Coordinates of N, CA, C and O in Angstrom, one line a residue:
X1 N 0.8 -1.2 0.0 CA 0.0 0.0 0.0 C 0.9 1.2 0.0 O 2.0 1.3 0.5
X2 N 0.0 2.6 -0.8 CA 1.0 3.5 -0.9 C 0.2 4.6 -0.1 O -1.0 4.6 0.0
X3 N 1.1 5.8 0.6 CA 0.7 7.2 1.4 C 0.2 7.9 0.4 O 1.3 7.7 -0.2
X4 N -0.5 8.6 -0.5 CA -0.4 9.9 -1.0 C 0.1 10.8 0.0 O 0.0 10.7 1.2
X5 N 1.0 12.3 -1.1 CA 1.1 12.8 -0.4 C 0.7 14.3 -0.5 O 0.6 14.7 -1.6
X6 N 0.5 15.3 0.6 CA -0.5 16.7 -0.2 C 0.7 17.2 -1.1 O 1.9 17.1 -1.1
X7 N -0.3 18.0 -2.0 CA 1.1 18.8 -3.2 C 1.9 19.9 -2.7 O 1.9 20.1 -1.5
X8 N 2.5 20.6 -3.2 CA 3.4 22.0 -2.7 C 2.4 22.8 -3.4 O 2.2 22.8 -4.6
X9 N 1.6 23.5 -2.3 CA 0.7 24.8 -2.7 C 1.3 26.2 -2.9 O 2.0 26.3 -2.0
X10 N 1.3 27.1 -3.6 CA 2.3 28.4 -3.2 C 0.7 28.9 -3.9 O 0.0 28.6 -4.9
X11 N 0.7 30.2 -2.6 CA -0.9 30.7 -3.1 C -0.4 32.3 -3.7 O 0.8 32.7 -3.6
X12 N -1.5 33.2 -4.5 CA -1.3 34.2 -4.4 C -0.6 35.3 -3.1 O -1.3 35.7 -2.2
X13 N 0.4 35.7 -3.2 CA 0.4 36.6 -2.8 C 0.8 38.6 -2.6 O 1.0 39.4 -1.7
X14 N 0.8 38.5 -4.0 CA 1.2 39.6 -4.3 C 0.7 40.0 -6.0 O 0.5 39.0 -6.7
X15 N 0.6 41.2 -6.4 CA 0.1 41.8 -7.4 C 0.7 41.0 -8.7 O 1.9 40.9 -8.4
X16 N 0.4 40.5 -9.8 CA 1.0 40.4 -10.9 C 1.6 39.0 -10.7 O 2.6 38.6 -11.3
X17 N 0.8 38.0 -9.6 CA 1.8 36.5 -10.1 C 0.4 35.5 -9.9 O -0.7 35.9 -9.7
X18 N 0.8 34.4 -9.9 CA -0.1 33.5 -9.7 C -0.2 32.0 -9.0 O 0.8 31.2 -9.4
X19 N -1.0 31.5 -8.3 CA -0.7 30.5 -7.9 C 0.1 29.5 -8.7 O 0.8 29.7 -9.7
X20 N -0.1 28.2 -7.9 CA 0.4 27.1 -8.4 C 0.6 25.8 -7.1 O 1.0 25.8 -6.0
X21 N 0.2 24.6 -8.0 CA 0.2 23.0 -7.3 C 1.4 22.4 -7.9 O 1.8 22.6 -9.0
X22 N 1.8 21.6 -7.0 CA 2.7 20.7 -8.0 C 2.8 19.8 -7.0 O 3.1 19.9 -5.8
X23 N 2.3 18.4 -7.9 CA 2.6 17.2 -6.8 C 3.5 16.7 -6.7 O 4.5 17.0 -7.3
X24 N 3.5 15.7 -5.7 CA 4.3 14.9 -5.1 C 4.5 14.0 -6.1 O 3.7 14.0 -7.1
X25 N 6.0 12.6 -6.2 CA 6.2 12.5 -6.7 C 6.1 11.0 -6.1 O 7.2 10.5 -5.6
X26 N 5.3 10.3 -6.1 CA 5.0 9.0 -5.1 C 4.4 7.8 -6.2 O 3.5 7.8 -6.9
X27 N 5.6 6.8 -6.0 CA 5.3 5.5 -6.6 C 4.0 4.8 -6.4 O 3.5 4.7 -5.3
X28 N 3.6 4.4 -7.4 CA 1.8 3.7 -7.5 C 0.9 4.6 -7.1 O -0.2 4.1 -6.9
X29 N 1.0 6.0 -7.0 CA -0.2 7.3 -7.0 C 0.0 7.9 -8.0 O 1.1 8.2 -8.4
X30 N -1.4 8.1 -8.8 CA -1.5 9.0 -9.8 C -2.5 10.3 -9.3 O -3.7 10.1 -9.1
X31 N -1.9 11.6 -9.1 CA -2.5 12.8 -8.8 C -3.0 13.6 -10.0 O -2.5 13.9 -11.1
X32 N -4.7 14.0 -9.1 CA -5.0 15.1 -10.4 C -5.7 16.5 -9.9 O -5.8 16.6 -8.7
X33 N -6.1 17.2 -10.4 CA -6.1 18.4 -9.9 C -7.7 18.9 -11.0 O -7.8 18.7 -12.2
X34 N -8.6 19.6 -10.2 CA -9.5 20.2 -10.6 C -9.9 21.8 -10.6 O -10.2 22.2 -9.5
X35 N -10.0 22.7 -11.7 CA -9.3 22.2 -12.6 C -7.8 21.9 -12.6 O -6.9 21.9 -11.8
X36 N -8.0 21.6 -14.3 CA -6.5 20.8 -14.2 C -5.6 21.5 -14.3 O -4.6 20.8 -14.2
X37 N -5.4 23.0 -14.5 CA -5.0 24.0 -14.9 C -4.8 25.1 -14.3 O -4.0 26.0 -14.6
X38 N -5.8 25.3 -13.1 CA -5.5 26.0 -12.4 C -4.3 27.1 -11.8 O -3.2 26.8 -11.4
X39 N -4.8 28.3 -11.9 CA -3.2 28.9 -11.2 C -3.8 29.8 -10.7 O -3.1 30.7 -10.2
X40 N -5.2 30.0 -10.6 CA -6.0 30.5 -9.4 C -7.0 30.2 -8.7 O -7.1 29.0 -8.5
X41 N -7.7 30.9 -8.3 CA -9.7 30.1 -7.5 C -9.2 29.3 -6.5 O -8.2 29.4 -5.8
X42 N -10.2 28.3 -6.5 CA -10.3 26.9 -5.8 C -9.7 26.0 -6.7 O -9.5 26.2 -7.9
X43 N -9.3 24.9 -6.1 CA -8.8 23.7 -6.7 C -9.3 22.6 -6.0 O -10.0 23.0 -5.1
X44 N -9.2 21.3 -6.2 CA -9.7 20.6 -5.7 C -8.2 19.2 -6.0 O -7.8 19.4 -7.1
X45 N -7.5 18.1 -5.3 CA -6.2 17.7 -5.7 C -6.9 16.3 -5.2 O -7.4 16.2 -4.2
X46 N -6.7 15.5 -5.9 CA -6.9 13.9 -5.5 C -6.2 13.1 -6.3 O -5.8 13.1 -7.5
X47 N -6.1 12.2 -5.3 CA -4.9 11.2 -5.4 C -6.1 9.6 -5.8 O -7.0 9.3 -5.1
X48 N -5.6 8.9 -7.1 CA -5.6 7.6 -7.2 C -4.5 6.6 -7.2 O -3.4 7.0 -7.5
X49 N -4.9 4.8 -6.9 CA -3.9 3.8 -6.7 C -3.5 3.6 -8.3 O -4.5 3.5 -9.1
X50 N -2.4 3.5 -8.9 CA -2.1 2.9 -10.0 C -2.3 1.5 -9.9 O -2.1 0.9 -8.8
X51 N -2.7 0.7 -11.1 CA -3.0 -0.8 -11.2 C -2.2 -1.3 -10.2 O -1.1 -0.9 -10.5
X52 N -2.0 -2.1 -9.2 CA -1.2 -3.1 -8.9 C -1.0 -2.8 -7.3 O -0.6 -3.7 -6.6
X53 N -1.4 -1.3 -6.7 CA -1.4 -0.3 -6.0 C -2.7 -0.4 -5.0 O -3.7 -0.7 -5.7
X54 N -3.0 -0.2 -3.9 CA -3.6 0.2 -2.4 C -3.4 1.8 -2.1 O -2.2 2.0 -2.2
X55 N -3.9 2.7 -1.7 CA -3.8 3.6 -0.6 C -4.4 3.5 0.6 O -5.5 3.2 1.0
X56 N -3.0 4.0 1.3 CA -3.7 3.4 2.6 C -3.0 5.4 3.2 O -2.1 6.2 2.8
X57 N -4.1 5.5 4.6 CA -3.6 6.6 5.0 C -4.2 8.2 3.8 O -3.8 9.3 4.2
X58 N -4.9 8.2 2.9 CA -5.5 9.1 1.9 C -5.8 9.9 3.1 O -6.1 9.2 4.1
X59 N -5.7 11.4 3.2 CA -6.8 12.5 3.2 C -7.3 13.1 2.5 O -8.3 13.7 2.8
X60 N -6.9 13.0 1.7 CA -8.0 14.0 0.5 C -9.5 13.4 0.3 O -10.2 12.8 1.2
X61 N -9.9 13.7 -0.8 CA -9.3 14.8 -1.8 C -9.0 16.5 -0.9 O -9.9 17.0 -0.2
X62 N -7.7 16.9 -1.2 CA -7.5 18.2 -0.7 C -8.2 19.6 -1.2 O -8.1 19.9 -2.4
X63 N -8.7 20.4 -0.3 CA -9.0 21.7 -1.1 C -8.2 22.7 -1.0 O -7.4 22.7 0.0
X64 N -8.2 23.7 -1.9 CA -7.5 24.7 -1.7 C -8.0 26.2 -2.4 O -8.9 26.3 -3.2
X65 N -7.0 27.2 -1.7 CA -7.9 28.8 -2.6 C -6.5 29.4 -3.1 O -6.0 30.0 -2.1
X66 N -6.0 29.4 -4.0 CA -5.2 29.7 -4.3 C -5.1 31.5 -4.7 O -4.2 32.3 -5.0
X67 N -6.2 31.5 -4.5 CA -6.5 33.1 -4.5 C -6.9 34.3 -5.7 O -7.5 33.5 -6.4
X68 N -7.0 35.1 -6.1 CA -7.4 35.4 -7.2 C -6.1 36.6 -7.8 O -5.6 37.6 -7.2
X69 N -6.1 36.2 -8.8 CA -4.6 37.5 -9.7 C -5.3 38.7 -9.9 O -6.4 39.1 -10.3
X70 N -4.1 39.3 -9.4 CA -4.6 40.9 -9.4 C -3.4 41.9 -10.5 O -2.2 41.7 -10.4
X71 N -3.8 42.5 -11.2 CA -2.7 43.2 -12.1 C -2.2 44.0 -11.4 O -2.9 44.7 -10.6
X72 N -0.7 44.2 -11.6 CA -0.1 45.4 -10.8 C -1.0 47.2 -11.4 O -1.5 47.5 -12.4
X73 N -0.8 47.7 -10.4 CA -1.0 49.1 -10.7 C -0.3 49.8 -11.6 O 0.9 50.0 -11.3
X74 N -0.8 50.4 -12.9 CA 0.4 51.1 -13.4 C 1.6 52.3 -12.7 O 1.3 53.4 -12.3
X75 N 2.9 51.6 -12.7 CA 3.4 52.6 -12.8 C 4.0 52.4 -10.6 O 4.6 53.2 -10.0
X76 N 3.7 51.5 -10.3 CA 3.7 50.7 -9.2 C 4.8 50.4 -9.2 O 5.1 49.9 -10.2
X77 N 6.3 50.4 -7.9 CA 7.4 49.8 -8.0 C 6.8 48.5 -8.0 O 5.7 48.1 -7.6
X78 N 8.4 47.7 -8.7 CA 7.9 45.9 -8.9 C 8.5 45.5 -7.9 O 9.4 46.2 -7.4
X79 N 8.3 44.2 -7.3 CA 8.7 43.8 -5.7 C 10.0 42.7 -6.3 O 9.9 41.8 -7.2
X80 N 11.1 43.1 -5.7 CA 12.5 42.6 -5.7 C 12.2 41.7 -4.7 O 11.2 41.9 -4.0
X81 N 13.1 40.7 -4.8 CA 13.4 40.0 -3.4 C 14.9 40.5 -3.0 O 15.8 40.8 -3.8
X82 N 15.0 40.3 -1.6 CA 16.6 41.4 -0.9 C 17.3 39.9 -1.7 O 16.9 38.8 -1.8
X83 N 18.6 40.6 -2.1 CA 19.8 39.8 -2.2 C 21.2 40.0 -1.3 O 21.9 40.9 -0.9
X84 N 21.2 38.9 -1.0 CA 22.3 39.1 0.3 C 23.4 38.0 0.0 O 23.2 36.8 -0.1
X85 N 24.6 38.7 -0.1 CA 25.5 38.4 -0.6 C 26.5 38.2 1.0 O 26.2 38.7 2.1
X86 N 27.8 37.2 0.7 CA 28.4 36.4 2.3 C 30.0 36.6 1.0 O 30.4 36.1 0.0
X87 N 30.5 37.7 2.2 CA 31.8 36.9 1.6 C 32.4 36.7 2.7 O 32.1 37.2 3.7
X88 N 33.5 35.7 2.4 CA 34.0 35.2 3.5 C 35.5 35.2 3.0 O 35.8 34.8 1.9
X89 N 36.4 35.6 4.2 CA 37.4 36.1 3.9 C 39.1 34.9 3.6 O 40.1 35.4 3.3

């Protein structure tokens, strides 16, 4: 028997990006996602046994709100992430 396991969620949170799922990577589970396409709204993620395969241990099907895309404001600074640089002597 196999675990499913939940996906890597990264939700909206900032102007100008968009969600995103991405599953796990688990022998004898086949993961799918509703929609299938999704990179905003709701989602919906469930896990099936591949032929030969048991799940044991399932929570899902998982929900999620990945949140809704918003366009930057014209003319709006764009969000850097800090770069932090180590030198070592």
């Amino acid at each position: 028997a196999v675990t499913p396991v939940e996906p890597t969620v990264t939700k909206i949170t900032t102007c100008g990006t968009y969600g995103s799922v991405v599953f796990a990577t688990t022998p004898g589970v086949t993961y799918s996602m509703v929609p299938d396409d999704a990179t905003q709204g709701e989602v919906t993620v469930s896990a099936a046994a591949k032929a030969g395969f048991a799940l044991q241990n399932y929570t899902g099907p998982w929900h999620y709100d990945l949140g809704t895309y918003q366009a930057c404001p014209e003319g709006a600074p764009e969000t850097f992430l800090p770069l932090v640089l180590r030198l070592d002597d």
